[in-house]
Amino acid sequence: MFRRSIPLALAGAALIPAMARAQAPAASANPQAGTAPNRMAGMSPDQLALRTHEAGAFSLITARVGVEKATNPDVKRFANFEVTEQEGVAQAMKLAGHNFPDHAPTGEKAQALQRLQAAGGAEFDRLFLEVQEQGHQELLNLTTALMNSTAPAPDKIMALLANGQVKEHLILIGLMMGRR
């Protein structure tokens, strides 16, 4: 019995730094990344779903750039995972009844995308991971807020499943950035 507890304890301990980073307000290219879920409580479930879609679309766009430009094999593999995840979440949102239009990044996110497109080599990999970390912090906050909202069950289910993957991705990003 005790042997089964050790892997669970280690997994939980690994989540603590990522969760602390994910919940800490951060100065970033992503204003939502530093907005705690409880500060989104006044948003309607439809607004939260739309913002989740927009954040996921940005993560998908940048992940597709990562698939093409990443030089580190781990970063490239992560970018592929992110493309698959975000395409799946978008499909789940459609199945839940949302028909959001395609979203093109604006403002600071558009600038971050331009910096990614201009970067190359190890600099691209570093910048890509930073952008993905900020985006995942935003997604964690949004999916947490959506789970705690009065959203319909399909939206809450999507948020619950996405939330777990976002947490895992924050850990992977931290590992690739040399943090543990």
mmCIF file of N, CA, C and O in Angstrom, residues 145-180:
data_model
loop_
_atom_site.group_PDB
_atom_site.id
_atom_site.type_symbol
_atom_site.label_atom_id
_atom_site.label_comp_id
_atom_site.label_asym_id
_atom_site.label_seq_id
_atom_site.Cartn_x
_atom_site.Cartn_y
_atom_site.Cartn_z
ATOM 1 N N ALA A 145 -11.896 28.825 -13.755
ATOM 2 C CA ALA A 145 -13.059 29.704 -13.594
ATOM 3 C C ALA A 145 -14.290 29.086 -14.251
ATOM 4 O O ALA A 145 -15.395 29.142 -13.689
ATOM 5 N N LEU A 146 -14.112 28.481 -15.405
ATOM 6 C CA LEU A 146 -15.238 27.859 -16.113
ATOM 7 C C LEU A 146 -15.792 26.669 -15.318
ATOM 8 O O LEU A 146 -17.006 26.499 -15.211
ATOM 9 N N MET A 147 -14.913 25.886 -14.731
ATOM 10 C CA MET A 147 -15.360 24.748 -13.913
ATOM 11 C C MET A 147 -16.168 25.223 -12.713
ATOM 12 O O MET A 147 -17.094 24.542 -12.277
ATOM 13 N N ASN A 148 -15.799 26.376 -12.168
ATOM 14 C CA ASN A 148 -16.460 26.899 -10.972
ATOM 15 C C ASN A 148 -17.639 27.806 -11.290
ATOM 16 O O ASN A 148 -18.242 28.362 -10.383
ATOM 17 N N SER A 149 -17.966 27.961 -12.550
ATOM 18 C CA SER A 149 -19.042 28.858 -12.965
ATOM 19 C C SER A 149 -20.367 28.098 -13.027
ATOM 20 O O SER A 149 -20.437 26.915 -12.718
ATOM 21 N N THR A 150 -21.376 28.801 -13.487
ATOM 22 C CA THR A 150 -22.691 28.177 -13.686
ATOM 23 C C THR A 150 -22.847 27.691 -15.124
ATOM 24 O O THR A 150 -23.965 27.540 -15.610
ATOM 25 N N ALA A 151 -21.731 27.423 -15.780
ATOM 26 C CA ALA A 151 -21.747 26.957 -17.173
ATOM 27 C C ALA A 151 -22.504 25.638 -17.281
ATOM 28 O O ALA A 151 -22.584 24.862 -16.322
ATOM 29 N N PRO A 152 -23.042 25.352 -18.474
ATOM 30 C CA PRO A 152 -23.693 24.055 -18.693
ATOM 31 C C PRO A 152 -22.687 22.906 -18.524
ATOM 32 O O PRO A 152 -21.477 23.091 -18.680
ATOM 33 N N ALA A 153 -23.218 21.740 -18.237
ATOM 34 C CA ALA A 153 -22.380 20.561 -17.975
ATOM 35 C C ALA A 153 -21.352 20.282 -19.079
ATOM 36 O O ALA A 153 -20.191 20.007 -18.759
ATOM 37 N N PRO A 154 -21.693 20.374 -20.377
ATOM 38 C CA PRO A 154 -20.668 20.091 -21.397
ATOM 39 C C PRO A 154 -19.462 21.040 -21.309
ATOM 40 O O PRO A 154 -18.327 20.606 -21.504
ATOM 41 N N ASP A 155 -19.713 22.309 -20.989
ATOM 42 C CA ASP A 155 -18.605 23.265 -20.848
ATOM 43 C C ASP A 155 -17.753 22.917 -19.637
ATOM 44 O O ASP A 155 -16.519 22.987 -19.689
ATOM 45 N N LYS A 156 -18.395 22.524 -18.552
ATOM 46 C CA LYS A 156 -17.652 22.163 -17.344
ATOM 47 C C LYS A 156 -16.826 20.895 -17.571
ATOM 48 O O LYS A 156 -15.704 20.790 -17.090
ATOM 49 N N ILE A 157 -17.379 19.944 -18.294
ATOM 50 C CA ILE A 157 -16.652 18.707 -18.604
ATOM 51 C C ILE A 157 -15.416 19.032 -19.442
ATOM 52 O O ILE A 157 -14.318 18.558 -19.159
ATOM 53 N N MET A 158 -15.603 19.850 -20.485
ATOM 54 C CA MET A 158 -14.468 20.252 -21.327
ATOM 55 C C MET A 158 -13.410 20.951 -20.477
ATOM 56 O O MET A 158 -12.219 20.661 -20.575
ATOM 57 N N ALA A 159 -13.843 21.873 -19.606
ATOM 58 C CA ALA A 159 -12.906 22.619 -18.772
ATOM 59 C C ALA A 159 -12.170 21.692 -17.807
ATOM 60 O O ALA A 159 -10.958 21.833 -17.607
ATOM 61 N N LEU A 160 -12.877 20.747 -17.233
ATOM 62 C CA LEU A 160 -12.272 19.797 -16.299
ATOM 63 C C LEU A 160 -11.186 18.973 -16.976
ATOM 64 O O LEU A 160 -10.076 18.824 -16.452
ATOM 65 N N LEU A 161 -11.480 18.447 -18.149
ATOM 66 C CA LEU A 161 -10.498 17.632 -18.867
ATOM 67 C C LEU A 161 -9.319 18.472 -19.354
ATOM 68 O O LEU A 161 -8.167 18.049 -19.256
ATOM 69 N N ALA A 162 -9.601 19.656 -19.866
ATOM 70 C CA ALA A 162 -8.527 20.531 -20.345
ATOM 71 C C ALA A 162 -7.648 20.992 -19.187
ATOM 72 O O ALA A 162 -6.421 21.072 -19.324
ATOM 73 N N ASN A 163 -8.255 21.271 -18.044
ATOM 74 C CA ASN A 163 -7.523 21.762 -16.881
ATOM 75 C C ASN A 163 -6.415 20.803 -16.471
ATOM 76 O O ASN A 163 -5.295 21.216 -16.187
ATOM 77 N N GLY A 164 -6.715 19.506 -16.471
ATOM 78 C CA GLY A 164 -5.702 18.517 -16.109
ATOM 79 C C GLY A 164 -4.544 18.491 -17.088
ATOM 80 O O GLY A 164 -3.381 18.409 -16.688
ATOM 81 N N GLN A 165 -4.855 18.591 -18.373
ATOM 82 C CA GLN A 165 -3.783 18.605 -19.376
ATOM 83 C C GLN A 165 -2.957 19.883 -19.276
ATOM 84 O O GLN A 165 -1.741 19.854 -19.459
ATOM 85 N N VAL A 166 -3.600 20.990 -18.983
ATOM 86 C CA VAL A 166 -2.883 22.261 -18.843
ATOM 87 C C VAL A 166 -1.883 22.151 -17.694
ATOM 88 O O VAL A 166 -0.726 22.582 -17.816
ATOM 89 N N LYS A 167 -2.314 21.575 -16.581
ATOM 90 C CA LYS A 167 -1.414 21.396 -15.437
ATOM 91 C C LYS A 167 -0.209 20.537 -15.826
ATOM 92 O O LYS A 167 0.929 20.860 -15.478
ATOM 93 N N GLU A 168 -0.463 19.452 -16.549
ATOM 94 C CA GLU A 168 0.639 18.597 -17.005
ATOM 95 C C GLU A 168 1.580 19.369 -17.928
ATOM 96 O O GLU A 168 2.800 19.251 -17.828
ATOM 97 N N HIS A 169 1.009 20.158 -18.826
ATOM 98 C CA HIS A 169 1.835 20.911 -19.762
ATOM 99 C C HIS A 169 2.665 21.969 -19.046
ATOM 100 O O HIS A 169 3.803 22.220 -19.441
ATOM 101 N N LEU A 170 2.135 22.582 -17.997
ATOM 102 C CA LEU A 170 2.936 23.533 -17.230
ATOM 103 C C LEU A 170 4.145 22.853 -16.597
ATOM 104 O O LEU A 170 5.241 23.416 -16.568
ATOM 105 N N ILE A 171 3.958 21.635 -16.132
ATOM 106 C CA ILE A 171 5.084 20.881 -15.570
ATOM 107 C C ILE A 171 6.104 20.568 -16.661
ATOM 108 O O ILE A 171 7.311 20.762 -16.477
ATOM 109 N N LEU A 172 5.633 20.090 -17.817
ATOM 110 C CA LEU A 172 6.551 19.781 -18.925
ATOM 111 C C LEU A 172 7.321 21.020 -19.370
ATOM 112 O O LEU A 172 8.529 20.957 -19.623
ATOM 113 N N ILE A 173 6.633 22.141 -19.475
ATOM 114 C CA ILE A 173 7.296 23.384 -19.872
ATOM 115 C C ILE A 173 8.373 23.742 -18.856
ATOM 116 O O ILE A 173 9.502 24.079 -19.223
ATOM 117 N N GLY A 174 8.027 23.658 -17.571
ATOM 118 C CA GLY A 174 9.014 23.946 -16.534
ATOM 119 C C GLY A 174 10.234 23.046 -16.625
ATOM 120 O O GLY A 174 11.368 23.506 -16.483
ATOM 121 N N LEU A 175 10.020 21.766 -16.880
ATOM 122 C CA LEU A 175 11.134 20.849 -17.047
ATOM 123 C C LEU A 175 11.996 21.219 -18.248
ATOM 124 O O LEU A 175 13.235 21.208 -18.167
ATOM 125 N N MET A 176 11.358 21.550 -19.353
ATOM 126 C CA MET A 176 12.127 21.916 -20.550
ATOM 127 C C MET A 176 12.874 23.231 -20.360
ATOM 128 O O MET A 176 13.912 23.449 -20.980
ATOM 129 N N MET A 177 12.367 24.085 -19.481
ATOM 130 C CA MET A 177 13.031 25.361 -19.224
ATOM 131 C C MET A 177 14.097 25.223 -18.139
ATOM 132 O O MET A 177 14.726 26.203 -17.752
ATOM 133 N N GLY A 178 14.283 23.996 -17.649
ATOM 134 C CA GLY A 178 15.337 23.760 -16.675
ATOM 135 C C GLY A 178 14.899 23.973 -15.246
ATOM 136 O O GLY A 178 15.740 24.057 -14.351
ATOM 137 N N ARG A 179 13.598 24.092 -15.008
ATOM 138 C CA ARG A 179 13.076 24.231 -13.643
ATOM 139 C C ARG A 179 12.506 22.898 -13.208
ATOM 140 O O ARG A 179 11.989 22.152 -14.006
ATOM 141 N N ARG A 180 12.560 22.632 -11.906
ATOM 142 C CA ARG A 180 11.934 21.412 -11.363
ATOM 143 C C ARG A 180 11.207 21.694 -10.128
ATOM 144 O O ARG A 180 11.166 22.506 -9.448
#
